[in-house]
Coordinates of C-alpha atoms and ligand atoms in Angstrom, one line a residue:
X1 CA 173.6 -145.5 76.5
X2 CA 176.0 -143.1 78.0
X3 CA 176.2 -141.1 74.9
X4 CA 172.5 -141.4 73.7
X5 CA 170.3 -140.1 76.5
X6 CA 167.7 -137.6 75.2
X7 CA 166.4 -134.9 77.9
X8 CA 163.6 -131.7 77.8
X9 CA 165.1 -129.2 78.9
X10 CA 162.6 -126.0 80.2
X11 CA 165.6 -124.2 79.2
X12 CA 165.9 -125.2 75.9
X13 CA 162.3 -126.2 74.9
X14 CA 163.9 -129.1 73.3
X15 CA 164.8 -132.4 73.4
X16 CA 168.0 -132.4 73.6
X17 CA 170.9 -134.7 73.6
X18 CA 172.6 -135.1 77.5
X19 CA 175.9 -134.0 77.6
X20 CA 177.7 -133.3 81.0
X21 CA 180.2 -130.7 82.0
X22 CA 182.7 -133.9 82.5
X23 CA 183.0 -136.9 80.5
X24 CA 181.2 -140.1 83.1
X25 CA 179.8 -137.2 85.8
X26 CA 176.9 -135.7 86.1
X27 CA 176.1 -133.1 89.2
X28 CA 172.4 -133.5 90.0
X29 CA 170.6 -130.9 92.3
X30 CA 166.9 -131.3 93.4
X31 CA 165.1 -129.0 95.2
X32 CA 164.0 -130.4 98.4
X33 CA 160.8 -130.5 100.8
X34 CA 159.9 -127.2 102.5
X35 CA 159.1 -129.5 105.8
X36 CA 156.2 -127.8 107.5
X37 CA 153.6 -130.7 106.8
X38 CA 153.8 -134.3 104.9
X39 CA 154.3 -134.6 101.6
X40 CA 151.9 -134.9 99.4
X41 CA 151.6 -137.5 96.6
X42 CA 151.6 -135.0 94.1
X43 CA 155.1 -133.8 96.0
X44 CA 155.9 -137.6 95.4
X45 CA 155.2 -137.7 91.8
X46 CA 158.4 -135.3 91.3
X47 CA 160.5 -137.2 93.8
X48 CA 159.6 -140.8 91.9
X49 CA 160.5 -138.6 88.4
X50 CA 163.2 -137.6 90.1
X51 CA 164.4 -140.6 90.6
X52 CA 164.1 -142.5 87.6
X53 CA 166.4 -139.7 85.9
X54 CA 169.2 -140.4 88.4
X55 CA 168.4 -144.2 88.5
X56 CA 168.3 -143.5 84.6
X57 CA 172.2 -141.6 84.6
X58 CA 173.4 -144.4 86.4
X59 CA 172.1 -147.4 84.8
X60 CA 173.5 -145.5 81.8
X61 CA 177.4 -145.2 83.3
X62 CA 177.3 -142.0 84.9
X63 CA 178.8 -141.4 87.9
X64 CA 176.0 -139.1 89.3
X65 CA 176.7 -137.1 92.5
X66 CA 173.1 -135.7 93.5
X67 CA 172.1 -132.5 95.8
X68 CA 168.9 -131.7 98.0
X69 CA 168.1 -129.4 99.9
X70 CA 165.8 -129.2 103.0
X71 CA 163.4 -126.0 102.9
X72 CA 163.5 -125.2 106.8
X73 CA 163.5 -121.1 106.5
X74 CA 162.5 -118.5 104.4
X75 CA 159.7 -120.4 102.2
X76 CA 156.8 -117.9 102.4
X77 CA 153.3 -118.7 101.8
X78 CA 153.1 -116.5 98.9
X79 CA 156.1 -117.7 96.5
X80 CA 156.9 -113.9 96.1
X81 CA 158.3 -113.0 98.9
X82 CA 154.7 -112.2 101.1
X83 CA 152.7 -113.8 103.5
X84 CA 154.2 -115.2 106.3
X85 CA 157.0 -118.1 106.4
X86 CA 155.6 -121.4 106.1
X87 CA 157.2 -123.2 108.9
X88 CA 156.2 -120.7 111.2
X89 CA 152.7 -121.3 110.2
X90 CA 153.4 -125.4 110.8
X91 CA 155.1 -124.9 114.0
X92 CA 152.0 -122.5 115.5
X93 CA 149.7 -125.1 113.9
X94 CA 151.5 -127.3 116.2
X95 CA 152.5 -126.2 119.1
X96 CA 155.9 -127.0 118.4
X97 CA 159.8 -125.2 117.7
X98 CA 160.0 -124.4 113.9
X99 CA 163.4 -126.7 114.0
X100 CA 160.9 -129.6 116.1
X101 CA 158.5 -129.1 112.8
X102 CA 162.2 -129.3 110.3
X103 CA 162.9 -132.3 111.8
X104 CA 159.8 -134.5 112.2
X105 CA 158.9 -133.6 108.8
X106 CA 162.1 -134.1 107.6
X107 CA 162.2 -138.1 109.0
X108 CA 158.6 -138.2 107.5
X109 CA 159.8 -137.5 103.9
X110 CA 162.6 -139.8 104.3
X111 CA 160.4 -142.3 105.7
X112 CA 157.8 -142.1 102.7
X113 CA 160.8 -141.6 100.0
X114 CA 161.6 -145.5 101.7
X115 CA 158.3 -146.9 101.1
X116 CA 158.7 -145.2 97.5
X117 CA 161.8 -147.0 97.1
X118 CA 163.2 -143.3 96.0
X119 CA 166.8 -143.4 96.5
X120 CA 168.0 -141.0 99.2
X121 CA 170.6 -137.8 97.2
X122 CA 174.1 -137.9 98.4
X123 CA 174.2 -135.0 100.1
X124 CA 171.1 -133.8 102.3
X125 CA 171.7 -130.3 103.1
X126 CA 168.9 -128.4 105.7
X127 CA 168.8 -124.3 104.6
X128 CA 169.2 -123.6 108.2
X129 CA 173.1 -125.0 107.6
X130 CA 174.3 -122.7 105.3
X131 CA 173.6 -119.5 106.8
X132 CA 177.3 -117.9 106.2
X133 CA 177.1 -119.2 102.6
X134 CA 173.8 -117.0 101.7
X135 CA 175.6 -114.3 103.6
X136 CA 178.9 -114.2 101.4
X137 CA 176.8 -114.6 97.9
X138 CA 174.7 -112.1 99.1
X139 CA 177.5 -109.8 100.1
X140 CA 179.3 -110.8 96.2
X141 CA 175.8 -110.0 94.4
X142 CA 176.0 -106.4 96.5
X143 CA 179.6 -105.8 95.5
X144 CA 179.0 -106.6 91.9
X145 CA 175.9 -103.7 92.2
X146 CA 173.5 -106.6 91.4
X147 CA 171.8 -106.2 94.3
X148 CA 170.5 -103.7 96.6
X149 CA 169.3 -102.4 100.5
X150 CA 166.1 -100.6 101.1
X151 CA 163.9 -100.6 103.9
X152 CA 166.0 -102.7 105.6
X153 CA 166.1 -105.9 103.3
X154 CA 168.9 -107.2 100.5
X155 CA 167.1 -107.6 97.6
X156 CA 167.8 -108.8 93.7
X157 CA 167.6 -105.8 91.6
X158 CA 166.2 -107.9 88.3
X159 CA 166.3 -104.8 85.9
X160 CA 170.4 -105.8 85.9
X161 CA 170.4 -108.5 84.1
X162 CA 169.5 -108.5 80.0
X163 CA 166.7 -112.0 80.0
X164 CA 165.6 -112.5 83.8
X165 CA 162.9 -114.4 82.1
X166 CA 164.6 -117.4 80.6
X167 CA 162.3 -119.9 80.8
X168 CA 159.8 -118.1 78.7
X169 CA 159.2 -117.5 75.3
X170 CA 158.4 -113.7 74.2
X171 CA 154.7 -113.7 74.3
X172 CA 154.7 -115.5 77.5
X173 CA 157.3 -113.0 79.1
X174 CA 154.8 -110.1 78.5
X175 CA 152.3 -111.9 80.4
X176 CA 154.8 -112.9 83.2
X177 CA 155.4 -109.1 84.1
X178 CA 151.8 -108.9 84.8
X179 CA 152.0 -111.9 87.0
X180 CA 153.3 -109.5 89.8
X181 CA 150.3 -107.4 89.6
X182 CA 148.1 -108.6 91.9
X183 CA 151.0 -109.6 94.8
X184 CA 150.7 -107.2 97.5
X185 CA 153.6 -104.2 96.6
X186 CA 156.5 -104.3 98.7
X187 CA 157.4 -100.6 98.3
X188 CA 160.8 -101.4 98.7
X189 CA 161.3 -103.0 95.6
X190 CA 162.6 -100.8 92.2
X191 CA 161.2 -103.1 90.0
X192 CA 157.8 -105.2 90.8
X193 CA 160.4 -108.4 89.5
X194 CA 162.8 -107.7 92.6
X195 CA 163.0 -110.5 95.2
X196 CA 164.1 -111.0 98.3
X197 CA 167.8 -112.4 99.3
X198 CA 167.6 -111.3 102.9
X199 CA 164.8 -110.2 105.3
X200 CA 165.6 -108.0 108.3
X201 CA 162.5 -106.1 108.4
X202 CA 159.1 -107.5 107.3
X203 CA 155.6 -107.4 108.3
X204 CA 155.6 -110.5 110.8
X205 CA 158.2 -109.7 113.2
X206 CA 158.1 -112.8 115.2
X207 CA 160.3 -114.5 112.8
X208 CA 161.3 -117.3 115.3
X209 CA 165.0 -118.1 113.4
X210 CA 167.1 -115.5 113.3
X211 CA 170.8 -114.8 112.3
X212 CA 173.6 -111.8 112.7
X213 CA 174.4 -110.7 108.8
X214 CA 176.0 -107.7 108.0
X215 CA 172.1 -106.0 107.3
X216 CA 171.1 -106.6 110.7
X217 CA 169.6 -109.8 112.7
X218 CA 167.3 -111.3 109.7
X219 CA 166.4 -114.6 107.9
X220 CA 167.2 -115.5 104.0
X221 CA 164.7 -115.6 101.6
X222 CA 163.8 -118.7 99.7
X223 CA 165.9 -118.8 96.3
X224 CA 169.0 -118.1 97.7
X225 CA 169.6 -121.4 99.4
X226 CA 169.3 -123.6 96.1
X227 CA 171.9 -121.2 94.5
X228 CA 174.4 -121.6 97.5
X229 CA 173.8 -125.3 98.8
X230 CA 174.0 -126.6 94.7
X231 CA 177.6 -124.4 94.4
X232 CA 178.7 -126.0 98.0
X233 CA 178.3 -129.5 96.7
X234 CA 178.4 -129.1 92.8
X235 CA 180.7 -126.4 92.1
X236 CA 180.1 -123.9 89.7
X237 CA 179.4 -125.5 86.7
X238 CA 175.8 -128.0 87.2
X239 CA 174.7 -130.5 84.6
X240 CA 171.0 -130.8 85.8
X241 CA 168.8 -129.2 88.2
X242 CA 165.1 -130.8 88.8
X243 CA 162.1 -129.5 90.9
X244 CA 158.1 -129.8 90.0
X245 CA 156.9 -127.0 87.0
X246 CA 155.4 -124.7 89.9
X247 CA 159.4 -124.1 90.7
X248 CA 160.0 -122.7 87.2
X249 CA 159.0 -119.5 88.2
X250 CA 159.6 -117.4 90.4
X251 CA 161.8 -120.2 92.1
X252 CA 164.2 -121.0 89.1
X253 CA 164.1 -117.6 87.5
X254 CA 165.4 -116.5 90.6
X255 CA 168.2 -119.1 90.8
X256 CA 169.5 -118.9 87.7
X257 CA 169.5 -114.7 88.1
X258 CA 171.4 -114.6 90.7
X259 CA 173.6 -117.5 90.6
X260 CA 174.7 -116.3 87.2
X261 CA 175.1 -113.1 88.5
X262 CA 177.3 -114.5 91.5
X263 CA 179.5 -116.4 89.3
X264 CA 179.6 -114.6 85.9
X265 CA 179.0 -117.4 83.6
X266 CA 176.1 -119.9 82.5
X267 CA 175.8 -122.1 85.6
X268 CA 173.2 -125.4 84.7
X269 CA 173.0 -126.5 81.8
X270 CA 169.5 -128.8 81.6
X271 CA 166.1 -128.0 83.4
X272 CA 164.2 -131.0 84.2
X273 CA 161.2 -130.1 85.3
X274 CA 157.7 -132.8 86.4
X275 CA 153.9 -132.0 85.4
X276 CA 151.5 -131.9 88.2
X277 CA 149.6 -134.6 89.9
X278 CA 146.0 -133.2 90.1
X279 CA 143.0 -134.3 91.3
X280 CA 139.3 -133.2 90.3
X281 CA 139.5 -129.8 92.0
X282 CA 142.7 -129.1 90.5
X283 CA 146.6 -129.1 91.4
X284 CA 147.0 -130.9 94.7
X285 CA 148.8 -128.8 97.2
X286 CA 149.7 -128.7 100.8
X287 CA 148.4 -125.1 101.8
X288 CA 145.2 -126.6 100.6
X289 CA 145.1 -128.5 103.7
X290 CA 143.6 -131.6 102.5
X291 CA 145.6 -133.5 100.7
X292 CA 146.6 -137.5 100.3
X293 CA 150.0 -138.9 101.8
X294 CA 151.5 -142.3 101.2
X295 CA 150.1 -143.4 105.1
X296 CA 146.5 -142.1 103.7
X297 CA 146.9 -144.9 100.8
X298 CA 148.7 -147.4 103.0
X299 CA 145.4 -146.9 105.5
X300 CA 143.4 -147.2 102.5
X301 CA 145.1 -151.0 101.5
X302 CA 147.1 -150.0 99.1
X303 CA 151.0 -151.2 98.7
X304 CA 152.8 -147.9 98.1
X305 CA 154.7 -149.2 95.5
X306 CA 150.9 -149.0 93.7
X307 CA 151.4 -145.4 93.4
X308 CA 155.0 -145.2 92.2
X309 CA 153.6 -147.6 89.2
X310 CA 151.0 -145.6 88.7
X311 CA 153.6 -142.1 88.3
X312 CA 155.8 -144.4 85.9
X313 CA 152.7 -145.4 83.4
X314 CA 152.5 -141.6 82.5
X315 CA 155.4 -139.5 81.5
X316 CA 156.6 -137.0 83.6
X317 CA 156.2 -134.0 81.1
X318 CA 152.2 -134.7 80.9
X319 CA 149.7 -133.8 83.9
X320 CA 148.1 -136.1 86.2
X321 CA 145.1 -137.3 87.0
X322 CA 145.0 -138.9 90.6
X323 CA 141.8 -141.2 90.5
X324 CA 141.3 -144.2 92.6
X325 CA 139.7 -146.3 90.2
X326 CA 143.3 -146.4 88.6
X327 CA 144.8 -147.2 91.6
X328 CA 142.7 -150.1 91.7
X329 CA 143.0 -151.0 88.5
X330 CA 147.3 -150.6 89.2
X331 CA 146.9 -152.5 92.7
X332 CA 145.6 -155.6 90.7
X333 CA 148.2 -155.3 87.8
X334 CA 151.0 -154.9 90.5
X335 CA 149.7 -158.1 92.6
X336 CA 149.5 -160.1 89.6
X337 CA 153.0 -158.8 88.4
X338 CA 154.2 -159.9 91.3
X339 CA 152.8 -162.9 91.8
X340 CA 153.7 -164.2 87.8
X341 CA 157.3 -163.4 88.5
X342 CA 156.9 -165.1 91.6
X343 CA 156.6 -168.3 90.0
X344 CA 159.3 -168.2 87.5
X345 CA 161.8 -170.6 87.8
X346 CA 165.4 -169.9 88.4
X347 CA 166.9 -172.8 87.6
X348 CA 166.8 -172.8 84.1
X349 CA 169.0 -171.9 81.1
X350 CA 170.0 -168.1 80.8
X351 CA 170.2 -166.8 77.3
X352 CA 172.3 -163.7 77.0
X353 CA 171.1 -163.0 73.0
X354 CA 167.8 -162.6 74.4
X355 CA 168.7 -160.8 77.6
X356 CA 171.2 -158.7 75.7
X357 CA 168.1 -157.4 72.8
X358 CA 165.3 -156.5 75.6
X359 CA 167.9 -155.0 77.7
X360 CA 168.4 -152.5 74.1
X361 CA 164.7 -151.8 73.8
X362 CA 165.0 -151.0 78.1
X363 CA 167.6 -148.6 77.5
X364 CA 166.2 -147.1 74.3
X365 CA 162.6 -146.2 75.9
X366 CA 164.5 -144.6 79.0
X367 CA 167.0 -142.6 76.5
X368 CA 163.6 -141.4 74.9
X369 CA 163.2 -138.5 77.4
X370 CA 162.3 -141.3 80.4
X371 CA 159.6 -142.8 78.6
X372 CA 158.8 -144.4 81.5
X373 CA 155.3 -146.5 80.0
X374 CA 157.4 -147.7 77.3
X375 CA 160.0 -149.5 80.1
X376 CA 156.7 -150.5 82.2
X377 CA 155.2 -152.2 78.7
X378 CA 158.6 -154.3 78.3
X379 CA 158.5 -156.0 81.8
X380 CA 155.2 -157.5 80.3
X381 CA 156.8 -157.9 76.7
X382 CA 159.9 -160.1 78.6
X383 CA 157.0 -162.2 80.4
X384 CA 155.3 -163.0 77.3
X385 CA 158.6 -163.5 74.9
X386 CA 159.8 -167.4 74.6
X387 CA 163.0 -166.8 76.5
X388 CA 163.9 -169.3 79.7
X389 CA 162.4 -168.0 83.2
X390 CA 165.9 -167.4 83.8
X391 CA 166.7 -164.8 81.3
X392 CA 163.2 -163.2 82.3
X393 CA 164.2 -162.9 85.9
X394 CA 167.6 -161.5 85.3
X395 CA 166.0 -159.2 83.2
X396 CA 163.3 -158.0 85.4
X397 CA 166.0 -157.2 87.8
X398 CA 168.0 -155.7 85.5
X399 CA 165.0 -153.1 84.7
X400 CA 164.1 -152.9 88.5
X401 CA 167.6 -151.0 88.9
X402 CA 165.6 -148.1 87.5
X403 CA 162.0 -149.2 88.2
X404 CA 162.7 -149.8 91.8
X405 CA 159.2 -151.9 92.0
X406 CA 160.4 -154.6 93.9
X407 CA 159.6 -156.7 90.6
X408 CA 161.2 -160.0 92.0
X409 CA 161.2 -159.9 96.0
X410 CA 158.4 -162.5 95.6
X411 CA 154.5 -162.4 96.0
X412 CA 153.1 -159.9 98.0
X413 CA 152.4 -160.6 101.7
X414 CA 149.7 -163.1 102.5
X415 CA 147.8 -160.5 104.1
X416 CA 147.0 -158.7 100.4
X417 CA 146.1 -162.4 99.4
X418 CA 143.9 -162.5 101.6
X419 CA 142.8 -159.6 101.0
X420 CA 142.4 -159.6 97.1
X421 CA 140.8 -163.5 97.8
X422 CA 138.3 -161.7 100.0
X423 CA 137.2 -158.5 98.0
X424 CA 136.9 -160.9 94.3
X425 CA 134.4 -163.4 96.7
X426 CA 132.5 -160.1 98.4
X427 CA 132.1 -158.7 94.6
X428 CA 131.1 -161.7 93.3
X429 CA 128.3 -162.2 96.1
X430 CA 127.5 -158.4 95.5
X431 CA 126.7 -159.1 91.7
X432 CA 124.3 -162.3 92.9
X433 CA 122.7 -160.7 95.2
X434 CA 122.3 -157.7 92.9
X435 CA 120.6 -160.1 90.1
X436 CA 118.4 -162.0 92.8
X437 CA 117.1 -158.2 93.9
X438 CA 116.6 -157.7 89.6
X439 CA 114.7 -160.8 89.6
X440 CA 112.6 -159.9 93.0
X441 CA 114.1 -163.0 95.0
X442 CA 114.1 -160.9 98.0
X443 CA 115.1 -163.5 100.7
X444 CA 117.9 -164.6 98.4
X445 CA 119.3 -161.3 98.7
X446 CA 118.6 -161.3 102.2
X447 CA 120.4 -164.4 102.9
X448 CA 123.5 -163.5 101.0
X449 CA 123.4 -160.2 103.0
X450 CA 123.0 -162.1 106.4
X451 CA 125.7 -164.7 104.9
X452 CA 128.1 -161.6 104.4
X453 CA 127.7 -160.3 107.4
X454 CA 128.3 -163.6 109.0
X455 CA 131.6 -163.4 107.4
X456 CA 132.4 -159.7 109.2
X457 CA 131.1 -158.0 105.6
X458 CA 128.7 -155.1 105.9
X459 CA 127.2 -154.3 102.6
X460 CA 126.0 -150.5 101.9
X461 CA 123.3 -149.4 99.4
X462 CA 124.3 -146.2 98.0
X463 CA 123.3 -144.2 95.1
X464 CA 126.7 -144.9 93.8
X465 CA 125.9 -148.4 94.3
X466 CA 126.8 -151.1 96.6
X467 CA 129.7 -150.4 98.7
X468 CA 131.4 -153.3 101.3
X469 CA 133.8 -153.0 104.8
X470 CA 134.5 -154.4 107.4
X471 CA 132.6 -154.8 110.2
Ligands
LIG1 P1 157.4 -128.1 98.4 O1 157.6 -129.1 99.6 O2 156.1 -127.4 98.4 O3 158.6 -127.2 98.4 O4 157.4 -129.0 97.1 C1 158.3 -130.1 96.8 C2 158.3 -130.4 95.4 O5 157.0 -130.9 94.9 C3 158.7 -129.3 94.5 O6 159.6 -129.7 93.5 C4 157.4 -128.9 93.8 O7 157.5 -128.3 92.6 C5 156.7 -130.2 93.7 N1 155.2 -130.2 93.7 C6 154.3 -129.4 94.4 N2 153.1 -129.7 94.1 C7 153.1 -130.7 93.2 C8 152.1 -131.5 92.5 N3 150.7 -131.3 92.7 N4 152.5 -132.4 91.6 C9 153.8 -132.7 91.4 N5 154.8 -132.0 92.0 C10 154.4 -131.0 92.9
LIG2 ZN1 165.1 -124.9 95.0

């Protein structure tokens, strides 16, 4: 498969054919958490796509070396360069040290990337690390007349380079100018494009990290740490560089500008980039406050590894829908996935002609751009296909190397048995009782409620229908 993996690039706009810098390598950078709350599931979605790519590399052959960064400094609340820094804003929420925030946050990501069964990158690198690295690329990008003082902070001076938009097609550059409009000017800047590479003057001055540069005590702005912590680990030459589409612009834009600037030749080669997760009021995000994180679904019942199925039945390219009726729907599936393999038997014949043609289709629908409902439709394809429980076992865990579902550690915990025993019996006494209050057989209904409740059920008559819990 080495030679046959097909990639979108947002560079490109294509599907294109992977090809690294060096024959068997690949250098992989992802930009990281900015760690000032949980993340989200929507943050998730790109860190399970994320991780079927490399998963995907290395089933393939590659030798994949892969990059993240930790966002503890210089991520404003407005992604150009105003408002005030976001872990600022977590630690006041707090009460707590910006670098108490980096860290708790940090462990939680870690913690739910676990659950996730996301791989953890190679290298882990916190912003707050690299200081004298920004410094000297900053202090290169000034040399080279690339960049620019005024009013006390470094900035990019965009107008220097021939395409700063390169993610964008013609008609979408002209409305990408005007995207800058409406941010509050920063007088400072020559052209409205102009970002910041390092802060020593700016309208919050309680700016709790601070470091000696030659512009004065200040703080980095956000781009530059991608650029510098990617070139620390990777070199200068990068196969692929991932993030979620929000991070295509002004994030990206701004990497690639002055990274190329830096270094004076192309620097990455392929963009991968994952659609949002939404829900009904839109993109799911953390400054809107309210938002669902792996513990809210784990409270809820659910098995996390429901929600990284759910991300792979889509493909990463298309928006999201979160919806809990799919989750339900996924939670069953997953259970009963579980539970088929679980009763497999592993002491029969294996047959490598078989194991050897599905393990071709498996590789071809992951070459097709991660076609990652394709792969999901094979695990049921190799349950249903006469092959020996063997073969479909070391199969299953063959594909799990990417899907990372856990597809044969055995049935789920008794306690989601239990659990799935309980809600079909509570459903199915719902629906009697339901018919006997159709039929006007109001002390049947009564008894089943009492009979319920006897059990520790409460029933509730909404307008949305009868809901059940716990007592
Ligand atoms: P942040 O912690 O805000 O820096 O974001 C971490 C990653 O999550 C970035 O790659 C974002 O592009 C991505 N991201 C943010 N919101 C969403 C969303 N609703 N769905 C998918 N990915 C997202
Ligand atoms: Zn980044």
């Amino acid at each position: 498969m080495e030679n046959h993996i097909k990639l979108y690039s947002t560079l490109s706009r294509k599907v294109e054919d992977f090809v690294p810098n060096e024959d068997g390598k690949v250098g992989m950078y992802t930009c990281g958490p900015t760690v000032y709350h949980f993340a989200h599931i929507g943050n998730l979605r790109s860190y399970i796509m994320e991780d079927v790519l490399e998963k995907t590399l290395r089933y393939a052959g590659y030798d994949v070396k892969r990059v993240m960064n930790i966002t503890d400094v210089g991520h404003l609340s407005s992604d150009a360069d105003t408002g005030e820094d976001k872990m600022l804003k977590g630690a006041k929420r707090e009460h707590k040290t910006v670098m108490e925030i980096a860290q708790f946050y940090t462990d939680a990501f870690f913690s739910d990337c676990e659950k996730l069964n996301i791989k953890r990158p190679d290298v882990v690198e916190p912003a707050t690390n690299c200081i004298p690295e920004f410094i000297h690329m900053i202090e290169v990008l000034l040399e080279k007349g690339y960049a620019y003082v005024a009013g006390d902070n470094v900035y990019f001076d965009t107008s220097k380079l021939k395409d700063y938009y390169v993610f964008s097609s013609q008609n979408e550059k002209e409305l990408m100018v005007g995207v800058r409009e409406d941010v509050t000017e920063d007088v400072n800047k020559r052209n409205k494009s102009d970002f910041v590479l390092w802060f020593t003057k700016s309208k919050f001055e309680n700016q709790e990290l601070k470091w000696d540069s030659p512009w004065g005590l200040g703080y980095p702005g956000w781009h530059i740490e991608c650029s510098c912590i990617s070139m620390k680990h990777l070199g200068d030459y990068m196969d692929i560089h991932c993030g979620g589409v929000d991070n295509i612009f002004p994030h990206h834009t701004n990497e690639i500008a002055q990274s190329e600037s830096y270094l004076g030749h192309k620097w990455c080669n392929y963009w991968f980039h994952v659609q949002h997760l939404n829900d009904k009021t839109g993109k799911m995000s953390k400054s809107k406050g309210d938002f669902l994180t792996v513990s809210r679904l784990e409270e809820k019942g659910y098995h996390p590894l429901v929600y990284r199925m759910f991300c792979l039945q889509s493909h990463y390219r298309k928006p999201l829908e979160f919806s809990y009726e799919i989750l339900d729907n996924m939670e069953s599936a997953y259970t009963k996935l579980r539970r088929t393999i679980s009763r497999l038997d592993p002491d029969t014949e294996p047959e490598p002609e078989a194991f050897a043609a599905y393990k071709a289709k498996f590789t071809d629908a992951l070459a097709d751009d991660l076609n990652t409902a394709m792969a999901l439709t094979l695990v049921y394809d190799v349950l249903k296909a006469e092959m020996s429980d063997r073969t479909k076992l070391d199969l299953l865990q063959d594909f799990d190397a990417v899907l990372s579902l856990d597809l044969t550690a055995g049935e789920l915990a008794a306690e989601d048995d239990v659990d799935a025993e309980l809600e079909s019996y509570v459903l199915e006494k719902i629906q009697e009782r339901t018919e006997a209050k159709k039929a006007k057989d109001f002390p049947k209904a009564d008894a089943i409620r009492a009979e319920l409740l006897e059990k520790g059920i409460v029933l509730e008559d909404t307008r949305e229908g009868v809901k059940w819990k716990k007592a």
